[in-house]
Amino acid sequence: GAASTTIKGLHYTGAGNVFGFLGGLDSSNSLMRCVTMAPNTELRGFTLLDGGTFSNNCPVATASENKYGGGVYVKEESSAAKPSVFVRDCLIKNCGATHGGGGYRGVYERCRFQGTMAQQGCGAATYDAAVMRNCIVDGVRAATSIDQPRLVVNCTIGKNNRNAGGNGPEGTGTIRARDDGTSQLVNVLFLGGKEGIPVDGCTNCVVPSATYLKTSTAERPGLVVAEVEVDENYRPVAGS
């Protein structure tokens, strides 16, 4: 299970890098993400720890494969409509990249993202994920927690997310929609953060305050404003 079986990468810990582990100043080519996945594969029940990729400041970071997906990098899918790469029941922790600190592309089910970071502010947890289902994202650092997803369903976005510099509490907790407007959010619980939820494509999503809303709730019928308390397992507390 995720508590006992670990795939450990290698991230940069040298001085002079505000992100703490991204290899912007590292020329040793010693960084290593945790997992690279080809189409028609599945990863289940692992802890992915300390994976890292190079930043835009590093000469070798000329392609997405060198700087995207610190925990998981999914090679080009055969069909975006029918994804074939699945990451299930995994803890993805302390991984970093320019885009998708936790993962790039793929389907994530029952995964938890903790301490992941995106240098370019693009998806501390995931970037360009096909699906995130029954996932928890908390304690991550970037301008967006999830960036460019196709579908996010039954997920909880915690209140301990921050911007890349670690400041807050206004930091993140946000999801940035796909540029083509096709992102769908269903049954997503936001516990903290600030505005940044897609205007369209929300169904039965809960935000903690009206500061999330650039327009009125009447114009965004898929959103409900409510303060929800959760227990240590992120389950809503009765009566909250």
JSON list of C-alpha atoms in Angstrom, two decimals:
[
{"chain": "A", "resi": 1, "resn": "GLY", "atom": "CA", "xyz": [0.00, 0.00, 0.00]},
{"chain": "A", "resi": 2, "resn": "ALA", "atom": "CA", "xyz": [0.93, 3.67, -0.21]},
{"chain": "A", "resi": 3, "resn": "ALA", "atom": "CA", "xyz": [2.12, 3.73, 3.39]},
{"chain": "A", "resi": 4, "resn": "SER", "atom": "CA", "xyz": [4.82, 1.11, 2.94]},
{"chain": "A", "resi": 5, "resn": "THR", "atom": "CA", "xyz": [6.02, 0.91, -0.68]},
{"chain": "A", "resi": 6, "resn": "THR", "atom": "CA", "xyz": [7.97, 3.91, -1.95]},
{"chain": "A", "resi": 7, "resn": "ILE", "atom": "CA", "xyz": [9.39, 4.97, -5.31]},
{"chain": "A", "resi": 8, "resn": "LYS", "atom": "CA", "xyz": [11.89, 7.71, -4.51]},
{"chain": "A", "resi": 9, "resn": "GLY", "atom": "CA", "xyz": [13.14, 10.25, -7.00]},
{"chain": "A", "resi": 10, "resn": "LEU", "atom": "CA", "xyz": [15.81, 12.90, -6.59]},
{"chain": "A", "resi": 11, "resn": "HIS", "atom": "CA", "xyz": [15.25, 16.62, -6.41]},
{"chain": "A", "resi": 12, "resn": "TYR", "atom": "CA", "xyz": [17.58, 19.58, -6.11]},
{"chain": "A", "resi": 13, "resn": "THR", "atom": "CA", "xyz": [18.31, 20.86, -2.63]},
{"chain": "A", "resi": 14, "resn": "GLY", "atom": "CA", "xyz": [21.07, 23.38, -3.36]},
{"chain": "A", "resi": 15, "resn": "ALA", "atom": "CA", "xyz": [21.14, 27.01, -2.28]},
{"chain": "A", "resi": 16, "resn": "GLY", "atom": "CA", "xyz": [19.90, 29.86, -4.39]},
{"chain": "A", "resi": 17, "resn": "ASN", "atom": "CA", "xyz": [16.64, 28.29, -5.52]},
{"chain": "A", "resi": 18, "resn": "VAL", "atom": "CA", "xyz": [13.49, 29.70, -3.95]},
{"chain": "A", "resi": 19, "resn": "PHE", "atom": "CA", "xyz": [11.59, 26.55, -4.81]},
{"chain": "A", "resi": 20, "resn": "GLY", "atom": "CA", "xyz": [13.81, 24.45, -2.57]},
{"chain": "A", "resi": 21, "resn": "PHE", "atom": "CA", "xyz": [14.17, 21.45, -4.83]},
{"chain": "A", "resi": 22, "resn": "LEU", "atom": "CA", "xyz": [13.82, 22.36, -8.50]},
{"chain": "A", "resi": 23, "resn": "GLY", "atom": "CA", "xyz": [17.07, 22.12, -10.43]},
{"chain": "A", "resi": 24, "resn": "GLY", "atom": "CA", "xyz": [17.33, 25.59, -11.88]},
{"chain": "A", "resi": 25, "resn": "LEU", "atom": "CA", "xyz": [20.91, 25.97, -10.69]},
{"chain": "A", "resi": 26, "resn": "ASP", "atom": "CA", "xyz": [21.91, 22.35, -11.02]},
{"chain": "A", "resi": 27, "resn": "SER", "atom": "CA", "xyz": [24.02, 21.29, -14.01]},
{"chain": "A", "resi": 28, "resn": "SER", "atom": "CA", "xyz": [24.85, 17.80, -12.78]},
{"chain": "A", "resi": 29, "resn": "ASN", "atom": "CA", "xyz": [21.92, 16.12, -14.55]},
{"chain": "A", "resi": 30, "resn": "SER", "atom": "CA", "xyz": [21.30, 14.31, -11.29]},
{"chain": "A", "resi": 31, "resn": "LEU", "atom": "CA", "xyz": [17.59, 15.03, -10.93]},
{"chain": "A", "resi": 32, "resn": "MET", "atom": "CA", "xyz": [15.13, 12.19, -11.32]},
{"chain": "A", "resi": 33, "resn": "ARG", "atom": "CA", "xyz": [11.35, 12.00, -11.39]},
{"chain": "A", "resi": 34, "resn": "CYS", "atom": "CA", "xyz": [9.69, 9.03, -9.75]},
{"chain": "A", "resi": 35, "resn": "VAL", "atom": "CA", "xyz": [7.85, 7.39, -12.66]},
{"chain": "A", "resi": 36, "resn": "THR", "atom": "CA", "xyz": [7.57, 7.69, -16.45]},
{"chain": "A", "resi": 37, "resn": "MET", "atom": "CA", "xyz": [4.55, 5.84, -17.83]},
{"chain": "A", "resi": 38, "resn": "ALA", "atom": "CA", "xyz": [3.77, 4.67, -21.35]},
{"chain": "A", "resi": 39, "resn": "PRO", "atom": "CA", "xyz": [0.25, 4.20, -22.76]},
{"chain": "A", "resi": 40, "resn": "ASN", "atom": "CA", "xyz": [-1.79, 1.24, -21.46]},
{"chain": "A", "resi": 41, "resn": "THR", "atom": "CA", "xyz": [-0.11, 1.11, -18.04]},
{"chain": "A", "resi": 42, "resn": "GLU", "atom": "CA", "xyz": [-1.24, 1.36, -14.42]},
{"chain": "A", "resi": 43, "resn": "LEU", "atom": "CA", "xyz": [0.49, 2.25, -11.15]},
{"chain": "A", "resi": 44, "resn": "ARG", "atom": "CA", "xyz": [-1.31, 1.31, -7.95]},
{"chain": "A", "resi": 45, "resn": "GLY", "atom": "CA", "xyz": [-0.62, 1.60, -4.23]},
{"chain": "A", "resi": 46, "resn": "PHE", "atom": "CA", "xyz": [2.75, 3.37, -4.09]},
{"chain": "A", "resi": 47, "resn": "THR", "atom": "CA", "xyz": [4.19, 6.41, -2.36]},
{"chain": "A", "resi": 48, "resn": "LEU", "atom": "CA", "xyz": [5.97, 8.61, -4.90]},
{"chain": "A", "resi": 49, "resn": "LEU", "atom": "CA", "xyz": [8.48, 10.72, -3.01]},
{"chain": "A", "resi": 50, "resn": "ASP", "atom": "CA", "xyz": [10.93, 13.55, -3.79]},
{"chain": "A", "resi": 51, "resn": "GLY", "atom": "CA", "xyz": [10.74, 13.36, -7.59]},
{"chain": "A", "resi": 52, "resn": "GLY", "atom": "CA", "xyz": [12.12, 16.37, -9.45]},
{"chain": "A", "resi": 53, "resn": "THR", "atom": "CA", "xyz": [12.66, 17.78, -12.93]},
{"chain": "A", "resi": 54, "resn": "PHE", "atom": "CA", "xyz": [14.71, 20.65, -14.25]},
{"chain": "A", "resi": 55, "resn": "SER", "atom": "CA", "xyz": [13.49, 24.22, -14.29]},
{"chain": "A", "resi": 56, "resn": "ASN", "atom": "CA", "xyz": [13.36, 26.56, -17.24]},
{"chain": "A", "resi": 57, "resn": "ASN", "atom": "CA", "xyz": [16.67, 28.05, -16.08]},
{"chain": "A", "resi": 58, "resn": "CYS", "atom": "CA", "xyz": [18.57, 24.85, -16.74]},
{"chain": "A", "resi": 59, "resn": "PRO", "atom": "CA", "xyz": [20.12, 24.33, -20.22]},
{"chain": "A", "resi": 60, "resn": "VAL", "atom": "CA", "xyz": [18.84, 20.75, -20.52]},
{"chain": "A", "resi": 61, "resn": "ALA", "atom": "CA", "xyz": [15.23, 21.78, -19.95]},
{"chain": "A", "resi": 62, "resn": "THR", "atom": "CA", "xyz": [14.43, 22.21, -23.62]},
{"chain": "A", "resi": 63, "resn": "ALA", "atom": "CA", "xyz": [11.55, 19.72, -23.84]},
{"chain": "A", "resi": 64, "resn": "SER", "atom": "CA", "xyz": [8.50, 19.01, -21.70]},
{"chain": "A", "resi": 65, "resn": "GLU", "atom": "CA", "xyz": [9.85, 15.58, -20.77]},
{"chain": "A", "resi": 66, "resn": "ASN", "atom": "CA", "xyz": [12.73, 17.26, -18.95]},
{"chain": "A", "resi": 67, "resn": "LYS", "atom": "CA", "xyz": [10.65, 19.68, -16.92]},
{"chain": "A", "resi": 68, "resn": "TYR", "atom": "CA", "xyz": [7.06, 18.37, -16.59]},
{"chain": "A", "resi": 69, "resn": "GLY", "atom": "CA", "xyz": [5.77, 15.86, -14.06]},
{"chain": "A", "resi": 70, "resn": "GLY", "atom": "CA", "xyz": [8.04, 15.57, -11.03]},
{"chain": "A", "resi": 71, "resn": "GLY", "atom": "CA", "xyz": [6.17, 12.58, -9.64]},
{"chain": "A", "resi": 72, "resn": "VAL", "atom": "CA", "xyz": [4.56, 11.10, -12.75]},
{"chain": "A", "resi": 73, "resn": "TYR", "atom": "CA", "xyz": [5.24, 11.84, -16.41]},
{"chain": "A", "resi": 74, "resn": "VAL", "atom": "CA", "xyz": [2.83, 10.24, -18.87]},
{"chain": "A", "resi": 75, "resn": "LYS", "atom": "CA", "xyz": [4.04, 9.92, -22.43]},
{"chain": "A", "resi": 76, "resn": "GLU", "atom": "CA", "xyz": [1.71, 11.05, -25.19]},
{"chain": "A", "resi": 77, "resn": "GLU", "atom": "CA", "xyz": [-1.66, 9.35, -24.95]},
{"chain": "A", "resi": 78, "resn": "SER", "atom": "CA", "xyz": [-3.01, 7.62, -28.04]},
{"chain": "A", "resi": 79, "resn": "SER", "atom": "CA", "xyz": [-6.36, 9.39, -27.49]},
{"chain": "A", "resi": 80, "resn": "ALA", "atom": "CA", "xyz": [-7.19, 12.23, -25.12]},
{"chain": "A", "resi": 81, "resn": "ALA", "atom": "CA", "xyz": [-10.83, 11.06, -25.12]},
{"chain": "A", "resi": 82, "resn": "LYS", "atom": "CA", "xyz": [-9.85, 7.55, -24.03]},
{"chain": "A", "resi": 83, "resn": "PRO", "atom": "CA", "xyz": [-6.90, 7.80, -21.65]},
{"chain": "A", "resi": 84, "resn": "SER", "atom": "CA", "xyz": [-5.05, 4.57, -20.98]},
{"chain": "A", "resi": 85, "resn": "VAL", "atom": "CA", "xyz": [-2.65, 5.49, -18.15]},
{"chain": "A", "resi": 86, "resn": "PHE", "atom": "CA", "xyz": [-3.93, 5.15, -14.58]},
{"chain": "A", "resi": 87, "resn": "VAL", "atom": "CA", "xyz": [-2.40, 6.10, -11.21]},
{"chain": "A", "resi": 88, "resn": "ARG", "atom": "CA", "xyz": [-4.49, 4.68, -8.38]},
{"chain": "A", "resi": 89, "resn": "ASP", "atom": "CA", "xyz": [-4.31, 4.64, -4.59]},
{"chain": "A", "resi": 90, "resn": "CYS", "atom": "CA", "xyz": [-1.01, 6.53, -4.49]},
{"chain": "A", "resi": 91, "resn": "LEU", "atom": "CA", "xyz": [0.45, 9.18, -2.20]},
{"chain": "A", "resi": 92, "resn": "ILE", "atom": "CA", "xyz": [2.41, 11.70, -4.27]},
{"chain": "A", "resi": 93, "resn": "LYS", "atom": "CA", "xyz": [4.58, 13.77, -1.95]},
{"chain": "A", "resi": 94, "resn": "ASN", "atom": "CA", "xyz": [7.29, 16.44, -2.16]},
{"chain": "A", "resi": 95, "resn": "CYS", "atom": "CA", "xyz": [7.67, 16.28, -5.93]},
{"chain": "A", "resi": 96, "resn": "GLY", "atom": "CA", "xyz": [8.35, 19.30, -8.14]},
{"chain": "A", "resi": 97, "resn": "ALA", "atom": "CA", "xyz": [8.42, 20.40, -11.77]},
{"chain": "A", "resi": 98, "resn": "THR", "atom": "CA", "xyz": [7.77, 23.48, -13.88]},
{"chain": "A", "resi": 99, "resn": "HIS", "atom": "CA", "xyz": [4.33, 22.09, -14.80]},
{"chain": "A", "resi": 100, "resn": "GLY", "atom": "CA", "xyz": [2.54, 19.38, -12.84]},
{"chain": "A", "resi": 101, "resn": "GLY", "atom": "CA", "xyz": [4.65, 18.95, -9.73]},
{"chain": "A", "resi": 102, "resn": "GLY", "atom": "CA", "xyz": [2.79, 15.77, -8.84]},
{"chain": "A", "resi": 103, "resn": "GLY", "atom": "CA", "xyz": [1.89, 14.53, -12.30]},
{"chain": "A", "resi": 104, "resn": "TYR", "atom": "CA", "xyz": [1.60, 15.38, -15.98]},
{"chain": "A", "resi": 105, "resn": "ARG", "atom": "CA", "xyz": [-1.26, 13.83, -17.97]},
{"chain": "A", "resi": 106, "resn": "GLY", "atom": "CA", "xyz": [-2.95, 10.55, -16.98]},
{"chain": "A", "resi": 107, "resn": "VAL", "atom": "CA", "xyz": [-5.89, 9.51, -14.81]},
{"chain": "A", "resi": 108, "resn": "TYR", "atom": "CA", "xyz": [-5.54, 9.79, -11.01]},
{"chain": "A", "resi": 109, "resn": "GLU", "atom": "CA", "xyz": [-7.95, 7.91, -8.78]},
{"chain": "A", "resi": 110, "resn": "ARG", "atom": "CA", "xyz": [-7.97, 7.86, -4.97]},
{"chain": "A", "resi": 111, "resn": "CYS", "atom": "CA", "xyz": [-4.62, 9.66, -4.85]},
{"chain": "A", "resi": 112, "resn": "ARG", "atom": "CA", "xyz": [-3.38, 12.24, -2.36]},
{"chain": "A", "resi": 113, "resn": "PHE", "atom": "CA", "xyz": [-1.08, 15.09, -3.33]},
{"chain": "A", "resi": 114, "resn": "GLN", "atom": "CA", "xyz": [0.98, 16.61, -0.53]},
{"chain": "A", "resi": 115, "resn": "GLY", "atom": "CA", "xyz": [3.95, 18.99, -0.65]},
{"chain": "A", "resi": 116, "resn": "THR", "atom": "CA", "xyz": [4.11, 19.03, -4.45]},
{"chain": "A", "resi": 117, "resn": "MET", "atom": "CA", "xyz": [5.10, 22.20, -6.31]},
{"chain": "A", "resi": 118, "resn": "ALA", "atom": "CA", "xyz": [5.10, 23.74, -9.79]},
{"chain": "A", "resi": 119, "resn": "GLN", "atom": "CA", "xyz": [7.74, 26.36, -10.52]},
{"chain": "A", "resi": 120, "resn": "GLN", "atom": "CA", "xyz": [5.81, 28.05, -13.33]},
{"chain": "A", "resi": 121, "resn": "GLY", "atom": "CA", "xyz": [2.67, 28.15, -11.20]},
{"chain": "A", "resi": 122, "resn": "CYS", "atom": "CA", "xyz": [1.01, 25.56, -13.41]},
{"chain": "A", "resi": 123, "resn": "GLY", "atom": "CA", "xyz": [-0.53, 22.76, -11.40]},
{"chain": "A", "resi": 124, "resn": "ALA", "atom": "CA", "xyz": [1.17, 21.95, -8.12]},
{"chain": "A", "resi": 125, "resn": "ALA", "atom": "CA", "xyz": [-0.72, 18.63, -8.11]},
{"chain": "A", "resi": 126, "resn": "THR", "atom": "CA", "xyz": [-1.33, 17.92, -11.79]},
{"chain": "A", "resi": 127, "resn": "TYR", "atom": "CA", "xyz": [-1.10, 19.54, -15.20]},
{"chain": "A", "resi": 128, "resn": "ASP", "atom": "CA", "xyz": [-3.18, 18.40, -18.20]},
{"chain": "A", "resi": 129, "resn": "ALA", "atom": "CA", "xyz": [-4.66, 15.44, -16.29]},
{"chain": "A", "resi": 130, "resn": "ALA", "atom": "CA", "xyz": [-7.38, 13.56, -18.14]},
{"chain": "A", "resi": 131, "resn": "VAL", "atom": "CA", "xyz": [-9.28, 12.72, -14.94]},
{"chain": "A", "resi": 132, "resn": "MET", "atom": "CA", "xyz": [-8.87, 13.27, -11.20]},
{"chain": "A", "resi": 133, "resn": "ARG", "atom": "CA", "xyz": [-11.36, 11.19, -9.24]},
{"chain": "A", "resi": 134, "resn": "ASN", "atom": "CA", "xyz": [-11.69, 10.86, -5.43]},
{"chain": "A", "resi": 135, "resn": "CYS", "atom": "CA", "xyz": [-8.39, 12.68, -4.87]},
{"chain": "A", "resi": 136, "resn": "ILE", "atom": "CA", "xyz": [-7.19, 14.98, -2.07]},
{"chain": "A", "resi": 137, "resn": "VAL", "atom": "CA", "xyz": [-4.95, 17.96, -2.79]},
{"chain": "A", "resi": 138, "resn": "ASP", "atom": "CA", "xyz": [-3.55, 19.72, 0.28]},
{"chain": "A", "resi": 139, "resn": "GLY", "atom": "CA", "xyz": [-0.29, 21.34, 1.29]},
{"chain": "A", "resi": 140, "resn": "VAL", "atom": "CA", "xyz": [0.84, 22.02, -2.29]},
{"chain": "A", "resi": 141, "resn": "ARG", "atom": "CA", "xyz": [2.58, 25.14, -3.63]},
{"chain": "A", "resi": 142, "resn": "ALA", "atom": "CA", "xyz": [1.92, 26.94, -6.91]},
{"chain": "A", "resi": 143, "resn": "ALA", "atom": "CA", "xyz": [-0.40, 29.59, -8.34]},
{"chain": "A", "resi": 144, "resn": "THR", "atom": "CA", "xyz": [-2.81, 26.78, -9.25]},
{"chain": "A", "resi": 145, "resn": "SER", "atom": "CA", "xyz": [-3.34, 23.47, -7.50]},
{"chain": "A", "resi": 146, "resn": "ILE", "atom": "CA", "xyz": [-4.74, 21.72, -10.59]},
{"chain": "A", "resi": 147, "resn": "ASP", "atom": "CA", "xyz": [-4.14, 23.11, -14.06]},
{"chain": "A", "resi": 148, "resn": "GLN", "atom": "CA", "xyz": [-5.82, 22.29, -17.39]},
{"chain": "A", "resi": 149, "resn": "PRO", "atom": "CA", "xyz": [-7.78, 19.19, -16.26]},
{"chain": "A", "resi": 150, "resn": "ARG", "atom": "CA", "xyz": [-10.44, 17.53, -18.38]},
{"chain": "A", "resi": 151, "resn": "LEU", "atom": "CA", "xyz": [-12.52, 16.16, -15.49]},
{"chain": "A", "resi": 152, "resn": "VAL", "atom": "CA", "xyz": [-12.24, 16.60, -11.71]},
{"chain": "A", "resi": 153, "resn": "VAL", "atom": "CA", "xyz": [-14.86, 14.63, -9.78]},
{"chain": "A", "resi": 154, "resn": "ASN", "atom": "CA", "xyz": [-15.42, 13.87, -6.07]},
{"chain": "A", "resi": 155, "resn": "CYS", "atom": "CA", "xyz": [-12.18, 15.63, -5.06]},
{"chain": "A", "resi": 156, "resn": "THR", "atom": "CA", "xyz": [-11.26, 17.76, -2.04]},
{"chain": "A", "resi": 157, "resn": "ILE", "atom": "CA", "xyz": [-9.00, 20.79, -2.37]},
{"chain": "A", "resi": 158, "resn": "GLY", "atom": "CA", "xyz": [-7.60, 21.52, 1.10]},
{"chain": "A", "resi": 159, "resn": "LYS", "atom": "CA", "xyz": [-7.00, 24.83, 2.86]},
{"chain": "A", "resi": 160, "resn": "ASN", "atom": "CA", "xyz": [-3.25, 24.41, 3.34]},
{"chain": "A", "resi": 161, "resn": "ASN", "atom": "CA", "xyz": [-2.23, 25.14, -0.23]},
{"chain": "A", "resi": 162, "resn": "ARG", "atom": "CA", "xyz": [0.01, 28.14, -0.88]},
{"chain": "A", "resi": 163, "resn": "ASN", "atom": "CA", "xyz": [1.58, 30.02, -3.72]},
{"chain": "A", "resi": 164, "resn": "ALA", "atom": "CA", "xyz": [5.04, 29.00, -4.92]},
{"chain": "A", "resi": 165, "resn": "GLY", "atom": "CA", "xyz": [6.80, 31.23, -2.41]},
{"chain": "A", "resi": 166, "resn": "GLY", "atom": "CA", "xyz": [4.97, 29.55, 0.45]},
{"chain": "A", "resi": 167, "resn": "ASN", "atom": "CA", "xyz": [2.94, 32.63, 1.35]},
{"chain": "A", "resi": 168, "resn": "GLY", "atom": "CA", "xyz": [-0.72, 32.63, 2.17]},
{"chain": "A", "resi": 169, "resn": "PRO", "atom": "CA", "xyz": [-3.40, 32.14, 3.13]},
{"chain": "A", "resi": 170, "resn": "GLU", "atom": "CA", "xyz": [-4.49, 33.52, -0.23]},
{"chain": "A", "resi": 171, "resn": "GLY", "atom": "CA", "xyz": [-2.05, 31.24, -2.08]},
{"chain": "A", "resi": 172, "resn": "THR", "atom": "CA", "xyz": [-3.91, 28.64, -4.06]},
{"chain": "A", "resi": 173, "resn": "GLY", "atom": "CA", "xyz": [-6.70, 26.16, -3.73]},
{"chain": "A", "resi": 174, "resn": "THR", "atom": "CA", "xyz": [-7.63, 26.94, -7.31]},
{"chain": "A", "resi": 175, "resn": "ILE", "atom": "CA", "xyz": [-8.27, 25.02, -10.49]},
{"chain": "A", "resi": 176, "resn": "ARG", "atom": "CA", "xyz": [-7.51, 26.62, -13.83]},
{"chain": "A", "resi": 177, "resn": "ALA", "atom": "CA", "xyz": [-9.70, 25.42, -16.67]},
{"chain": "A", "resi": 178, "resn": "ARG", "atom": "CA", "xyz": [-8.47, 24.23, -20.03]},
{"chain": "A", "resi": 179, "resn": "ASP", "atom": "CA", "xyz": [-7.89, 26.94, -22.58]},
{"chain": "A", "resi": 180, "resn": "ASP", "atom": "CA", "xyz": [-10.61, 25.47, -24.79]},
{"chain": "A", "resi": 181, "resn": "GLY", "atom": "CA", "xyz": [-13.16, 25.70, -21.96]},
{"chain": "A", "resi": 182, "resn": "THR", "atom": "CA", "xyz": [-13.83, 21.95, -21.77]},
{"chain": "A", "resi": 183, "resn": "SER", "atom": "CA", "xyz": [-12.88, 21.35, -18.11]},
{"chain": "A", "resi": 184, "resn": "GLN", "atom": "CA", "xyz": [-15.62, 19.77, -15.99]},
{"chain": "A", "resi": 185, "resn": "LEU", "atom": "CA", "xyz": [-15.77, 19.91, -12.18]},
{"chain": "A", "resi": 186, "resn": "VAL", "atom": "CA", "xyz": [-18.27, 17.65, -10.41]},
{"chain": "A", "resi": 187, "resn": "ASN", "atom": "CA", "xyz": [-18.75, 17.33, -6.63]},
{"chain": "A", "resi": 188, "resn": "VAL", "atom": "CA", "xyz": [-15.55, 19.21, -5.80]},
{"chain": "A", "resi": 189, "resn": "LEU", "atom": "CA", "xyz": [-15.15, 20.52, -2.25]},
{"chain": "A", "resi": 190, "resn": "PHE", "atom": "CA", "xyz": [-12.91, 23.59, -1.81]},
{"chain": "A", "resi": 191, "resn": "LEU", "atom": "CA", "xyz": [-11.86, 24.19, 1.79]},
{"chain": "A", "resi": 192, "resn": "GLY", "atom": "CA", "xyz": [-9.74, 27.29, 1.25]},
{"chain": "A", "resi": 193, "resn": "GLY", "atom": "CA", "xyz": [-7.83, 29.43, -1.21]},
{"chain": "A", "resi": 194, "resn": "LYS", "atom": "CA", "xyz": [-9.08, 32.18, -3.44]},
{"chain": "A", "resi": 195, "resn": "GLU", "atom": "CA", "xyz": [-10.95, 32.75, -6.67]},
{"chain": "A", "resi": 196, "resn": "GLY", "atom": "CA", "xyz": [-9.94, 30.71, -9.68]},
{"chain": "A", "resi": 197, "resn": "ILE", "atom": "CA", "xyz": [-12.73, 28.23, -10.32]},
{"chain": "A", "resi": 198, "resn": "PRO", "atom": "CA", "xyz": [-13.79, 27.99, -13.96]},
{"chain": "A", "resi": 199, "resn": "VAL", "atom": "CA", "xyz": [-16.90, 30.03, -14.73]},
{"chain": "A", "resi": 200, "resn": "ASP", "atom": "CA", "xyz": [-18.44, 27.18, -16.68]},
{"chain": "A", "resi": 201, "resn": "GLY", "atom": "CA", "xyz": [-18.41, 23.43, -16.19]},
{"chain": "A", "resi": 202, "resn": "CYS", "atom": "CA", "xyz": [-19.12, 23.26, -12.43]},
{"chain": "A", "resi": 203, "resn": "THR", "atom": "CA", "xyz": [-21.72, 20.83, -11.06]},
{"chain": "A", "resi": 204, "resn": "ASN", "atom": "CA", "xyz": [-22.45, 20.64, -7.32]},
{"chain": "A", "resi": 205, "resn": "CYS", "atom": "CA", "xyz": [-19.17, 22.23, -6.21]},
{"chain": "A", "resi": 206, "resn": "VAL", "atom": "CA", "xyz": [-18.77, 23.84, -2.78]},
{"chain": "A", "resi": 207, "resn": "VAL", "atom": "CA", "xyz": [-16.61, 26.89, -2.05]},
{"chain": "A", "resi": 208, "resn": "PRO", "atom": "CA", "xyz": [-15.97, 28.36, 1.42]},
{"chain": "A", "resi": 209, "resn": "SER", "atom": "CA", "xyz": [-16.88, 31.97, 0.68]},
{"chain": "A", "resi": 210, "resn": "ALA", "atom": "CA", "xyz": [-18.08, 34.34, -1.99]},
{"chain": "A", "resi": 211, "resn": "THR", "atom": "CA", "xyz": [-14.50, 35.53, -2.55]},
{"chain": "A", "resi": 212, "resn": "TYR", "atom": "CA", "xyz": [-14.25, 32.61, -4.97]},
{"chain": "A", "resi": 213, "resn": "LEU", "atom": "CA", "xyz": [-16.88, 34.14, -7.18]},
{"chain": "A", "resi": 214, "resn": "LYS", "atom": "CA", "xyz": [-16.17, 36.85, -9.73]},
{"chain": "A", "resi": 215, "resn": "THR", "atom": "CA", "xyz": [-19.88, 36.78, -10.53]},
{"chain": "A", "resi": 216, "resn": "SER", "atom": "CA", "xyz": [-22.97, 36.06, -8.45]},
{"chain": "A", "resi": 217, "resn": "THR", "atom": "CA", "xyz": [-24.06, 32.53, -7.53]},
{"chain": "A", "resi": 218, "resn": "ALA", "atom": "CA", "xyz": [-27.07, 33.05, -9.76]},
{"chain": "A", "resi": 219, "resn": "GLU", "atom": "CA", "xyz": [-24.70, 33.28, -12.71]},
{"chain": "A", "resi": 220, "resn": "ARG", "atom": "CA", "xyz": [-22.82, 30.21, -11.51]},
{"chain": "A", "resi": 221, "resn": "PRO", "atom": "CA", "xyz": [-25.56, 27.74, -10.60]},
{"chain": "A", "resi": 222, "resn": "GLY", "atom": "CA", "xyz": [-23.15, 24.81, -10.15]},
{"chain": "A", "resi": 223, "resn": "LEU", "atom": "CA", "xyz": [-21.51, 26.44, -7.11]},
{"chain": "A", "resi": 224, "resn": "VAL", "atom": "CA", "xyz": [-22.67, 26.51, -3.50]},
{"chain": "A", "resi": 225, "resn": "VAL", "atom": "CA", "xyz": [-21.12, 28.78, -0.86]},
{"chain": "A", "resi": 226, "resn": "ALA", "atom": "CA", "xyz": [-20.78, 26.95, 2.46]},
{"chain": "A", "resi": 227, "resn": "GLU", "atom": "CA", "xyz": [-18.21, 26.51, 5.23]},
{"chain": "A", "resi": 228, "resn": "VAL", "atom": "CA", "xyz": [-17.55, 22.77, 5.55]},
{"chain": "A", "resi": 229, "resn": "GLU", "atom": "CA", "xyz": [-15.48, 21.21, 8.33]},
{"chain": "A", "resi": 230, "resn": "VAL", "atom": "CA", "xyz": [-13.67, 17.93, 7.68]},
{"chain": "A", "resi": 231, "resn": "ASP", "atom": "CA", "xyz": [-12.05, 15.33, 9.91]},
{"chain": "A", "resi": 232, "resn": "GLU", "atom": "CA", "xyz": [-8.46, 14.06, 9.68]},
{"chain": "A", "resi": 233, "resn": "ASN", "atom": "CA", "xyz": [-9.49, 11.88, 6.74]},
{"chain": "A", "resi": 234, "resn": "TYR", "atom": "CA", "xyz": [-11.07, 14.83, 4.91]},
{"chain": "A", "resi": 235, "resn": "ARG", "atom": "CA", "xyz": [-14.57, 13.52, 5.46]},
{"chain": "A", "resi": 236, "resn": "PRO", "atom": "CA", "xyz": [-17.17, 16.25, 6.08]},
{"chain": "A", "resi": 237, "resn": "VAL", "atom": "CA", "xyz": [-18.14, 16.55, 9.74]},
{"chain": "A", "resi": 238, "resn": "ALA", "atom": "CA", "xyz": [-21.84, 16.13, 10.44]},
{"chain": "A", "resi": 239, "resn": "GLY", "atom": "CA", "xyz": [-23.61, 19.42, 10.95]},
{"chain": "A", "resi": 240, "resn": "SER", "atom": "CA", "xyz": [-20.94, 21.58, 9.34]}
]
